[in-house]
Amino acid sequence: MSLFTLGIARGLLGQVLGMVIGMLLTCAVRILLGWEAWAAEPAWTVGAVCSIIGFLLGVGSLDDWLKWTKGIPTPLHHGPPVDKPAWTRYFSVDYNHKVIGVQYTVWGILLLMVGGTVAMIFRTELARSGLQFLGLDLYNSFIGMHGMIMIFAILLGVGGMANYLVPLMIGAEDMAFPRLNALGFWFNVPGSVLLLLSLFVGGWDAGWTAYPPLSARGPIGYQLFFLGVFAIGLSSIVGSLNLLVTLLRMRPEGMSLFRMPIFCWAVFATSLIQLTATQLIGTSFLMVSVQRALGMGFFDPRGILGEVSPMVGGGDPVLFQHLFWFYSHPAVYIFVLPGLGIVSELLPVFSRKPLFGYKWIALSSMAIAIVGFLVWGHHMFVSGYNDILRIPFMYATLLVAIPTGVKFFSWLGTIWGGKVHFDTPMLFVLGAISVFLIGGLTGPILATVPTDFPLHDSYFVVGHFHATMFGGFVFPFFAALYYWFPKVTGRMYNETLGKIHFFIMTPAFWVQTLGQMGVGVMGMRRRIADYDPTLGAGQIESWQLAVTIAGFAIAFGVMLMLWNFFQNAEVGAAAGDNPWRSRSPEWQIPSPVPEHSFPAPLHVVGEPYDYGLADAGYVTTASTGDD
Amino acid sequence: MTATAIEHGPEHGHAADDHHHAGESGLATYLENTRRNRLGMWLFFASEAFLFLALLVTRFYLWRGPHGEVVRPELDQFAGLVVTAVLLLSSYFMNRAEVSIANDKRTDFLTSLLITAFLGTAFLVGVVVWEWGMFPGIVKGHLKPTDGVFGAVVFGMTGMHALHVLSGVILILNVWWLGRKGHFSGERHWGVEACAIYWHYVDLVWIFFYPAIYLIGTTIDVPH
Ligand code: HEM
Ligand SMILES: [Cu+2]
């Protein structure tokens, strides 16, 4: 079997070829126009666009559509490839949502490791003041890279959970558009490659937010970064579209919206944001990209009259911030809503009690998604926009606390008086709540204009968003990995190792996030490789060191988890079909889930979370024969 | 983000399967698939609306005179009017194509598609040659992309829209070609429907873009 039977190998080859073809094309056009043949920036940019197409063609995710354009029918193939070993389907285009879910998750974990490694490098640099081994520009490229890789990793993790779980939870045979689903995943691979490649053509030193004017003037790395984000953005858009259609049209009879497992509500709200807001980061980056490439001065304040005043026709960098944050604030809810859904999903299982206030939790996700669109200006209090705008943005932001609080209270209400089982997934859920609380409480401090002035662009913000993202995504994601590992593999992970992982990671994370906030209050700024050791009455260095050590401890915990999974995926103890005694549909079928998940359509006979109530079923999978 | 041919309608190519399902249950599956496709298509439009809204916001944010008044550059009003009329007319023929295939009138269907594609191409040529002045030997344009925010926004908005028109024309020609080979029927023509609603959507976008670029605000002289 040659390497190129694997779709991903063909894809990467296609990506290289696409890059070369794109560059040659650029040179050819330039020669035709009578210009100098080689210009690095256009060549790399066009090359990168072609490289994405090259990958998709190479991996084969466009095959069916290309056939359709010629009128050739393409029946969906179910099951592993006929002429290759079964495992190869995970490395090639496959239309089964369970395979795609695993592909998303594994690729997400890989990126998590790459992003984590980058973070460990610059954390080591920060452990002491002075410049040790990273230059100023490289440091800035690294923090931006860490941020964006982690965002990709989170989007992939979200995609993984949603793709694997949603069809199972609503008893659908697959997603609504399996081909689009595969395409949505494969966009991510060339996107990540471009992002990593950007480091080798100068990097990009403005942080993940890439504000112009810096991003409009920096190295070529920016173009590859923009295109990488573009690819991931397309993945978000087609993926969320697919999930929305699946949720709206493929539920079984009797499963009204308010009888779906609560995770589906979280995915629904998330997908609405992803479908729409993602366009804005695409547009804003595209505008910077064409400003660089074609001189279109959207954000260039110089104007056409040059030095003459009043300036006419000048662009405005603040516009970029509006467009960018119109995506990037709602984006934080893309990161956390699915995770919060996991928390709501798991709490009743491990407390053996009904979910407290199902409807309120479902609607609070929708409320967060909607209000989330109205608060982007809280990132711009010091941007120089009209002062008056600060007030509505401040109040709108504080309003988000209400639906978030609803979730907290219903979580407490669910645990209250329950017979709580402290298995590893439940520990991570409780860890998530504790960490998210820290993050959530620091939000209003930043949302209040007078307190944001000194804190903006300081490490306090870094501490805030690490707490929200760990509490809202990383901890719940790990809980989900432990919880559904037996469903995916049919085997049980090692419980002791899982608990050790938890008890290392949670306190380490508290130290990390509170430490970041602490150095921020002492005066440490974001995006600077060096700091004054006399800050914080000379205490800052020891705080920085503590944060670095905590970071390494977290990394160690994650390695422990991966080792645990790796060890037990094939040889662990058999888990049985429903080790957690869950009521959710995916646990009523065998583990690992067979190719066609459900033998017959689901019958919904009750409420999803009636744990502890006698004779209260939720779904049955057996065909009862009366229809 | 731009539309690529892949995005136009998830699975729109089911049209290609038109002749291959037979019988009642085949039709039921086809209808359910079409309902899903239709919903997917509308969600795609919702997504794209945000892209076009962002461009409109950019236009009204950036095109301001020295005293904050809404302004616009001097463009060729005649060119704008003609291309707009051509595009609106094309939507009529697209609709005719869809109605024709729904009634199994294949010849009408094919002719209408060709007229639509022709008008769409005429629109593109109008924008690229006449308004942009891509070929200064034929027509000299009014603005260059580098003319401050005026050039940037005119080229950004018309460019993004032209890209959608271009993909629409390609789609129409593809459907026409398949139609000539005997695909689609009165009962099964999701491919045609997808193409048609996409085309109307792109038209609708222009109905917002045209006044924003050509009509609203006082004109301002853009020096080169
Ligand atoms: C839901 C979980 C949340 C997540 C994932 C999150 C994430 C983030 C991120 C990533 C940033 C930094 C953006 C940058 O790079 O500049 C940030 C900043 C900020 N967050 Fe949150 N956040 C969350 C909740 C909240 C809440 C509940 C509030 C207010 C009630 C809030 C208020 C703010 C403010 C005002 C800033 C801007 C600080 C500044 O730059 O000066 N956040 N958040
Ligand atoms: Cu925000």
CSV table of C-alpha atoms in Angstrom, one decimal, chain A residues 206-595:
chain,number,residue,atom,x,y,z
A,206,ALA,CA,0.4,42.2,15.6
A,207,GLY,CA,-1.2,39.4,17.7
A,208,TRP,CA,-4.2,37.3,16.7
A,209,THR,CA,-6.4,40.5,16.3
A,210,ALA,CA,-4.1,41.7,13.4
A,211,TYR,CA,-5.1,45.4,13.7
A,212,PRO,CA,-4.0,47.6,10.9
A,213,PRO,CA,-2.0,49.7,10.3
A,214,LEU,CA,0.6,47.3,11.6
A,215,SER,CA,-0.9,44.3,9.8
A,216,ALA,CA,-1.1,46.3,6.6
A,217,ARG,CA,2.6,46.9,6.6
A,218,GLY,CA,4.2,43.8,8.3
A,219,PRO,CA,5.8,40.8,6.6
A,220,ILE,CA,4.2,38.5,4.0
A,221,GLY,CA,3.3,36.1,6.8
A,222,TYR,CA,0.1,38.2,7.2
A,223,GLN,CA,-1.2,37.1,3.8
A,224,LEU,CA,-0.8,33.4,4.6
A,225,PHE,CA,-2.3,34.0,8.1
A,226,PHE,CA,-5.4,35.7,6.5
A,227,LEU,CA,-5.9,32.9,4.0
A,228,GLY,CA,-5.5,30.3,6.7
A,229,VAL,CA,-8.2,32.0,8.7
A,230,PHE,CA,-10.3,32.2,5.6
A,231,ALA,CA,-10.1,28.4,5.1
A,232,ILE,CA,-11.1,27.8,8.7
A,233,GLY,CA,-13.9,30.4,8.4
A,234,LEU,CA,-15.3,28.5,5.4
A,235,SER,CA,-15.2,25.4,7.4
A,236,SER,CA,-17.2,27.1,10.2
A,237,ILE,CA,-19.8,28.4,7.8
A,238,VAL,CA,-20.5,25.2,5.9
A,239,GLY,CA,-20.3,23.2,9.2
A,240,SER,CA,-22.8,25.3,11.0
A,241,LEU,CA,-25.1,25.4,8.0
A,242,ASN,CA,-25.1,21.6,8.0
A,243,LEU,CA,-25.8,21.4,11.8
A,244,LEU,CA,-28.7,23.8,11.6
A,245,VAL,CA,-30.4,21.9,8.8
A,246,THR,CA,-29.7,18.6,10.6
A,247,LEU,CA,-31.2,19.9,13.8
A,248,LEU,CA,-34.2,21.5,12.1
A,249,ARG,CA,-35.2,18.8,9.7
A,250,MET,CA,-33.9,15.5,11.0
A,251,ARG,CA,-35.3,15.1,14.4
A,252,PRO,CA,-37.5,12.0,14.9
A,253,GLU,CA,-41.2,12.4,15.4
A,254,GLY,CA,-42.1,13.5,18.9
A,255,MET,CA,-38.7,15.2,19.6
A,256,SER,CA,-39.9,18.8,19.7
A,257,LEU,CA,-37.2,21.4,20.1
A,258,PHE,CA,-37.7,21.4,23.9
A,259,ARG,CA,-37.2,17.7,24.0
A,260,MET,CA,-33.8,17.6,22.4
A,261,PRO,CA,-30.8,16.8,24.6
A,262,ILE,CA,-29.6,20.2,25.9
A,263,PHE,CA,-26.3,19.9,24.1
A,264,CYS,CA,-28.2,20.2,20.8
A,265,TRP,CA,-29.6,23.6,22.0
A,266,ALA,CA,-26.0,24.8,22.6
A,267,VAL,CA,-25.0,23.6,19.2
A,268,PHE,CA,-28.0,25.3,17.6
A,269,ALA,CA,-27.2,28.7,19.2
A,270,THR,CA,-23.5,28.3,18.4
A,271,SER,CA,-24.2,27.5,14.8
A,272,LEU,CA,-26.4,30.6,14.3
A,273,ILE,CA,-23.4,32.7,15.4
A,274,GLN,CA,-20.9,30.8,13.3
A,275,LEU,CA,-23.1,30.9,10.2
A,276,THR,CA,-23.4,34.7,10.2
A,277,ALA,CA,-20.7,36.4,12.3
A,278,THR,CA,-17.8,34.4,10.6
A,279,GLN,CA,-18.4,36.5,7.5
A,280,LEU,CA,-17.2,39.6,9.3
A,281,ILE,CA,-13.7,38.3,10.2
A,282,GLY,CA,-13.4,37.1,6.6
A,283,THR,CA,-14.4,40.5,5.3
A,284,SER,CA,-12.2,42.5,7.6
A,285,PHE,CA,-9.2,40.3,6.9
A,286,LEU,CA,-9.9,40.4,3.2
A,287,MET,CA,-9.9,44.1,3.2
A,288,VAL,CA,-6.5,44.3,4.9
A,289,SER,CA,-5.3,41.7,2.4
A,290,VAL,CA,-6.4,43.7,-0.6
A,291,GLN,CA,-5.1,46.9,0.9
A,292,ARG,CA,-1.7,45.2,1.0
A,293,ALA,CA,-2.0,43.6,-2.4
A,294,LEU,CA,-3.8,46.2,-4.5
A,295,GLY,CA,-3.4,49.4,-2.5
A,296,MET,CA,-7.1,49.7,-1.7
A,297,GLY,CA,-7.0,52.1,1.2
A,298,PHE,CA,-9.8,51.0,3.4
A,299,PHE,CA,-7.8,51.5,6.6
A,300,ASP,CA,-5.1,53.8,5.3
A,301,PRO,CA,-5.8,57.3,6.8
A,302,ARG,CA,-3.6,59.1,4.4
A,303,GLY,CA,-6.4,59.8,1.9
A,304,ILE,CA,-6.1,61.0,-1.6
A,305,LEU,CA,-5.3,64.6,-1.0
A,306,GLY,CA,-2.3,63.6,1.0
A,307,GLU,CA,-1.2,66.3,3.4
A,308,VAL,CA,-3.9,68.7,2.4
A,309,SER,CA,-6.4,69.4,5.1
A,310,PRO,CA,-9.2,68.6,5.7
A,311,MET,CA,-8.3,65.1,4.6
A,312,VAL,CA,-10.7,63.6,2.2
A,313,GLY,CA,-10.9,60.0,1.1
A,314,GLY,CA,-8.8,58.6,4.0
A,315,GLY,CA,-9.5,55.2,5.4
A,316,ASP,CA,-10.1,54.5,9.1
A,317,PRO,CA,-8.3,51.8,11.1
A,318,VAL,CA,-11.1,52.0,13.7
A,319,LEU,CA,-13.5,50.6,11.1
A,320,PHE,CA,-11.4,47.5,11.1
A,321,GLN,CA,-11.9,47.1,14.8
A,322,HIS,CA,-15.7,47.4,14.4
A,323,LEU,CA,-15.8,44.7,11.7
A,324,PHE,CA,-13.3,42.4,13.4
A,325,TRP,CA,-15.0,42.5,16.8
A,326,PHE,CA,-18.4,42.1,15.3
A,327,TYR,CA,-17.2,38.5,14.7
A,328,SER,CA,-14.7,38.1,17.4
A,329,HIS,CA,-16.9,38.9,20.3
A,330,PRO,CA,-19.7,36.6,19.3
A,331,ALA,CA,-16.8,34.1,18.5
A,332,VAL,CA,-16.1,33.8,22.2
A,333,TYR,CA,-19.6,32.4,22.5
A,334,ILE,CA,-18.9,29.9,19.7
A,335,PHE,CA,-16.0,28.7,21.9
A,336,VAL,CA,-18.0,28.5,25.1
A,337,LEU,CA,-21.6,27.7,24.4
A,338,PRO,CA,-21.0,24.1,23.3
A,339,GLY,CA,-18.8,23.6,26.4
A,340,LEU,CA,-21.5,25.0,28.7
A,341,GLY,CA,-23.9,22.6,26.9
A,342,ILE,CA,-21.6,19.7,27.9
A,343,VAL,CA,-21.7,20.9,31.5
A,344,SER,CA,-25.5,21.0,31.4
A,345,GLU,CA,-25.6,17.6,29.6
A,346,LEU,CA,-23.3,15.8,32.1
A,347,LEU,CA,-24.5,17.3,35.4
A,348,PRO,CA,-27.8,15.4,35.5
A,349,VAL,CA,-26.2,12.1,34.6
A,350,PHE,CA,-23.7,12.3,37.5
A,351,SER,CA,-26.1,13.8,40.0
A,352,ARG,CA,-28.9,11.4,39.1
A,353,LYS,CA,-31.4,14.2,39.1
A,354,PRO,CA,-33.4,16.0,36.4
A,355,LEU,CA,-31.8,19.0,34.8
A,356,PHE,CA,-33.0,22.1,36.7
A,357,GLY,CA,-34.8,24.5,34.4
A,358,TYR,CA,-34.3,22.9,31.0
A,359,LYS,CA,-36.2,25.6,29.2
A,360,TRP,CA,-34.3,28.3,30.9
A,361,ILE,CA,-30.9,26.8,30.0
A,362,ALA,CA,-32.0,26.3,26.4
A,363,LEU,CA,-33.3,29.9,26.1
A,364,SER,CA,-30.3,31.3,27.9
A,365,SER,CA,-28.0,30.0,25.1
A,366,MET,CA,-30.2,31.7,22.6
A,367,ALA,CA,-30.2,34.9,24.6
A,368,ILE,CA,-26.4,34.9,25.0
A,369,ALA,CA,-26.1,34.3,21.2
A,370,ILE,CA,-28.4,37.3,20.5
A,371,VAL,CA,-27.1,39.8,23.1
A,372,GLY,CA,-23.6,38.7,22.1
A,373,PHE,CA,-24.1,40.5,18.8
A,374,LEU,CA,-24.6,43.9,20.5
A,375,VAL,CA,-21.6,44.2,22.7
A,376,TRP,CA,-18.5,44.2,20.4
A,377,GLY,CA,-17.6,47.7,21.3
A,378,HIS,CA,-16.4,46.7,24.8
A,379,HIS,CA,-13.1,45.8,23.1
A,380,MET,CA,-12.8,49.3,21.8
A,381,PHE,CA,-13.3,51.6,24.8
A,382,VAL,CA,-9.9,53.2,24.2
A,383,SER,CA,-9.9,52.9,20.4
A,384,GLY,CA,-10.9,56.5,20.0
A,385,TYR,CA,-14.4,55.9,18.7
A,386,ASN,CA,-17.2,58.3,19.7
A,387,ASP,CA,-17.2,58.6,23.5
A,388,ILE,CA,-20.9,58.2,23.7
A,389,LEU,CA,-20.7,54.7,22.3
A,390,ARG,CA,-19.0,53.5,25.4
A,391,ILE,CA,-22.2,53.8,27.5
A,392,PRO,CA,-24.5,51.5,25.5
A,393,PHE,CA,-21.7,49.0,25.0
A,394,MET,CA,-21.0,48.9,28.7
A,395,TYR,CA,-24.6,48.3,29.6
A,396,ALA,CA,-25.2,45.8,26.9
A,397,THR,CA,-22.1,43.9,28.0
A,398,LEU,CA,-23.2,43.8,31.6
A,399,LEU,CA,-26.6,42.4,30.4
A,400,VAL,CA,-24.9,39.2,29.3
A,401,ALA,CA,-24.3,38.4,32.9
A,402,ILE,CA,-28.0,37.6,33.3
A,403,PRO,CA,-28.4,34.6,30.9
A,404,THR,CA,-24.9,33.5,32.1
A,405,GLY,CA,-26.1,33.7,35.7
A,406,VAL,CA,-29.2,31.6,34.7
A,407,LYS,CA,-26.9,28.8,33.7
A,408,PHE,CA,-25.0,28.9,36.9
A,409,PHE,CA,-28.1,28.8,39.1
A,410,SER,CA,-29.6,25.9,37.1
A,411,TRP,CA,-26.4,24.0,37.4
A,412,LEU,CA,-26.4,24.6,41.2
A,413,GLY,CA,-30.0,23.6,41.3
A,414,THR,CA,-29.2,20.4,39.4
A,415,ILE,CA,-26.4,19.3,41.8
A,416,TRP,CA,-28.3,20.4,44.9
A,417,GLY,CA,-29.5,17.3,46.8
A,418,GLY,CA,-28.4,14.9,44.1
A,419,LYS,CA,-26.5,11.7,44.6
A,420,VAL,CA,-23.3,13.0,43.0
A,421,HIS,CA,-20.8,10.6,41.5
A,422,PHE,CA,-17.3,12.0,41.2
A,423,ASP,CA,-16.0,10.2,38.1
A,424,THR,CA,-13.4,11.9,36.0
A,425,PRO,CA,-15.9,13.6,33.6
A,426,MET,CA,-17.9,14.9,36.5
A,427,LEU,CA,-14.7,16.3,38.1
A,428,PHE,CA,-13.9,18.2,35.0
A,429,VAL,CA,-17.4,19.5,34.8
A,430,LEU,CA,-17.0,20.8,38.4
A,431,GLY,CA,-13.6,22.2,37.5
A,432,ALA,CA,-15.2,23.9,34.5
A,433,ILE,CA,-17.7,25.6,36.7
A,434,SER,CA,-15.1,26.9,39.2
A,435,VAL,CA,-12.9,28.2,36.4
A,436,PHE,CA,-15.7,29.7,34.4
A,437,LEU,CA,-16.8,31.5,37.5
A,438,ILE,CA,-13.4,33.2,37.8
A,439,GLY,CA,-13.5,34.2,34.2
A,440,GLY,CA,-17.1,35.4,34.4
A,441,LEU,CA,-16.5,37.5,37.4
A,442,THR,CA,-13.6,39.3,35.8
A,443,GLY,CA,-15.7,40.1,32.7
A,444,PRO,CA,-17.8,42.9,34.3
A,445,ILE,CA,-14.6,44.5,35.7
A,446,LEU,CA,-13.4,44.8,32.1
A,447,ALA,CA,-16.8,45.8,30.8
A,448,THR,CA,-17.0,48.8,33.2
A,449,VAL,CA,-15.4,51.7,31.4
A,450,PRO,CA,-13.4,53.3,34.2
A,451,THR,CA,-11.9,50.0,35.3
A,452,ASP,CA,-11.1,49.0,31.8
A,453,PHE,CA,-9.0,52.0,31.1
A,454,PRO,CA,-6.1,50.9,33.2
A,455,LEU,CA,-6.6,47.2,32.6
A,456,HIS,CA,-7.0,47.3,28.8
A,457,ASP,CA,-4.2,45.6,26.9
A,458,SER,CA,-2.7,44.4,30.2
A,459,TYR,CA,-2.1,40.8,31.3
A,460,PHE,CA,-5.4,41.1,33.3
A,461,VAL,CA,-7.3,40.7,30.1
A,462,VAL,CA,-5.1,37.6,29.3
A,463,GLY,CA,-6.0,36.1,32.7
A,464,HIS,CA,-9.7,36.9,32.1
A,465,PHE,CA,-10.0,35.2,28.8
A,466,HIS,CA,-7.9,32.2,29.7
A,467,ALA,CA,-10.3,31.6,32.6
A,468,THR,CA,-13.4,31.9,30.4
A,469,MET,CA,-12.0,29.8,27.6
A,470,PHE,CA,-10.7,27.1,29.9
A,471,GLY,CA,-13.9,27.1,31.9
A,472,GLY,CA,-16.1,27.3,28.9
A,473,PHE,CA,-14.2,25.1,26.5
A,474,VAL,CA,-11.1,23.3,27.7
A,475,PHE,CA,-12.4,21.7,30.9
A,476,PRO,CA,-15.8,20.7,29.4
A,477,PHE,CA,-14.0,19.4,26.3
A,478,PHE,CA,-11.8,17.2,28.4
A,479,ALA,CA,-14.9,16.1,30.4
A,480,ALA,CA,-16.5,15.2,27.0
A,481,LEU,CA,-13.4,13.3,25.9
A,482,TYR,CA,-13.4,11.2,29.1
A,483,TYR,CA,-17.2,10.8,29.0
A,484,TRP,CA,-17.6,9.7,25.4
A,485,PHE,CA,-14.3,7.8,25.1
A,486,PRO,CA,-16.1,4.6,26.0
A,487,LYS,CA,-18.8,5.3,23.4
A,488,VAL,CA,-16.3,5.9,20.6
A,489,THR,CA,-13.9,3.1,21.5
A,490,GLY,CA,-15.9,0.7,23.5
A,491,ARG,CA,-13.2,0.7,26.1
A,492,MET,CA,-12.7,2.4,29.5
A,493,TYR,CA,-9.9,4.8,30.2
A,494,ASN,CA,-7.9,4.5,33.4
A,495,GLU,CA,-9.9,6.2,36.1
A,496,THR,CA,-6.9,6.8,38.5
A,497,LEU,CA,-4.9,8.5,35.8
A,498,GLY,CA,-7.9,10.6,34.9
A,499,LYS,CA,-8.2,11.8,38.5
A,500,ILE,CA,-4.5,12.5,38.7
A,501,HIS,CA,-4.8,14.6,35.5
A,502,PHE,CA,-7.7,16.5,37.1
A,503,PHE,CA,-6.0,17.2,40.4
A,504,ILE,CA,-2.8,18.4,38.6
A,505,MET,CA,-4.5,20.6,36.0
A,506,THR,CA,-7.2,22.4,38.1
A,507,PRO,CA,-5.0,24.0,40.8
A,508,ALA,CA,-2.3,24.7,38.2
A,509,PHE,CA,-4.9,26.5,36.1
A,510,TRP,CA,-6.1,28.6,39.1
A,511,VAL,CA,-2.5,29.6,39.7
A,512,GLN,CA,-2.0,30.4,36.0
A,513,THR,CA,-5.0,32.5,35.5
A,514,LEU,CA,-4.9,34.4,38.9
A,515,GLY,CA,-1.1,34.8,38.3
A,516,GLN,CA,-1.8,36.4,34.9
A,517,MET,CA,-4.3,38.7,36.4
A,518,GLY,CA,-1.9,39.6,39.2
A,519,VAL,CA,1.0,40.5,36.9
A,520,GLY,CA,-1.5,42.5,34.8
A,521,VAL,CA,-2.5,44.6,37.8
A,522,MET,CA,1.2,45.1,38.6
A,523,GLY,CA,1.5,46.7,35.2
A,524,MET,CA,2.6,43.9,32.8
A,525,ARG,CA,1.4,44.7,29.3
A,526,ARG,CA,0.2,42.2,26.7
A,527,ARG,CA,2.4,41.5,23.7
A,528,ILE,CA,5.7,42.6,25.1
A,529,ALA,CA,8.6,40.1,25.4
A,530,ASP,CA,10.2,41.9,28.4
A,531,TYR,CA,9.1,43.6,31.5
A,532,ASP,CA,10.5,45.7,34.3
A,533,PRO,CA,11.5,43.5,37.2
A,534,THR,CA,10.8,46.2,39.8
A,535,LEU,CA,7.1,46.1,39.0
A,536,GLY,CA,4.8,45.0,41.8
A,537,ALA,CA,7.4,46.0,44.4
A,538,GLY,CA,9.9,43.7,42.9
A,539,GLN,CA,7.5,40.7,43.1
A,540,ILE,CA,6.6,40.4,39.5
A,541,GLU,CA,9.4,37.9,38.5
A,542,SER,CA,8.3,35.3,41.0
A,543,TRP,CA,4.7,35.7,39.9
A,544,GLN,CA,5.8,35.2,36.3
A,545,LEU,CA,7.8,32.2,37.3
A,546,ALA,CA,4.7,30.7,39.0
A,547,VAL,CA,2.6,31.2,35.9
A,548,THR,CA,5.2,29.5,33.8
A,549,ILE,CA,5.5,26.5,36.2
A,550,ALA,CA,1.7,26.2,36.2
A,551,GLY,CA,1.7,26.3,32.4
A,552,PHE,CA,4.1,23.3,32.3
A,553,ALA,CA,2.0,21.5,34.9
A,554,ILE,CA,-1.1,21.9,32.7
A,555,ALA,CA,0.9,20.6,29.7
A,556,PHE,CA,2.0,17.6,31.7
A,557,GLY,CA,-1.7,16.9,32.7
A,558,VAL,CA,-2.7,17.0,29.1
A,559,MET,CA,0.0,14.6,28.1
A,560,LEU,CA,-1.2,12.3,30.9
A,561,MET,CA,-4.7,12.3,29.4
A,562,LEU,CA,-3.5,11.6,25.9
A,563,TRP,CA,-1.3,8.7,27.1
A,564,ASN,CA,-4.3,7.4,29.0
A,565,PHE,CA,-6.5,7.4,25.9
A,566,PHE,CA,-3.7,6.0,23.7
A,567,GLN,CA,-3.1,3.2,26.1
A,568,ASN,CA,-6.7,2.1,26.5
A,569,ALA,CA,-8.2,2.7,23.1
A,570,GLU,CA,-7.5,-0.8,22.0
A,571,VAL,CA,-6.8,-2.9,25.1
A,572,GLY,CA,-8.7,-1.1,28.0
A,573,ALA,CA,-11.4,-2.9,29.9
A,574,ALA,CA,-14.6,-3.3,27.9
A,575,ALA,CA,-16.9,-0.4,28.9
A,576,GLY,CA,-20.3,-1.8,28.1
A,577,ASP,CA,-22.9,0.0,26.2
A,578,ASN,CA,-24.0,2.5,28.9
A,579,PRO,CA,-21.4,2.8,31.7
A,580,TRP,CA,-22.8,6.1,32.9
A,581,ARG,CA,-26.4,5.0,33.0
A,582,SER,CA,-27.3,7.9,30.7
A,583,ARG,CA,-30.8,8.4,29.2
A,584,SER,CA,-29.5,10.0,26.0
A,585,PRO,CA,-30.1,8.2,22.7
A,586,GLU,CA,-26.4,7.6,21.9
A,587,TRP,CA,-26.0,5.4,25.0
A,588,GLN,CA,-28.9,3.1,24.1
A,589,ILE,CA,-27.0,1.6,21.2
A,590,PRO,CA,-23.8,-0.5,21.2
A,591,SER,CA,-20.3,0.9,21.9
A,592,PRO,CA,-18.5,1.4,19.6
A,593,VAL,CA,-21.4,2.7,17.5
A,594,PRO,CA,-22.1,0.5,14.5
A,595,GLU,CA,-21.8,1.9,10.9
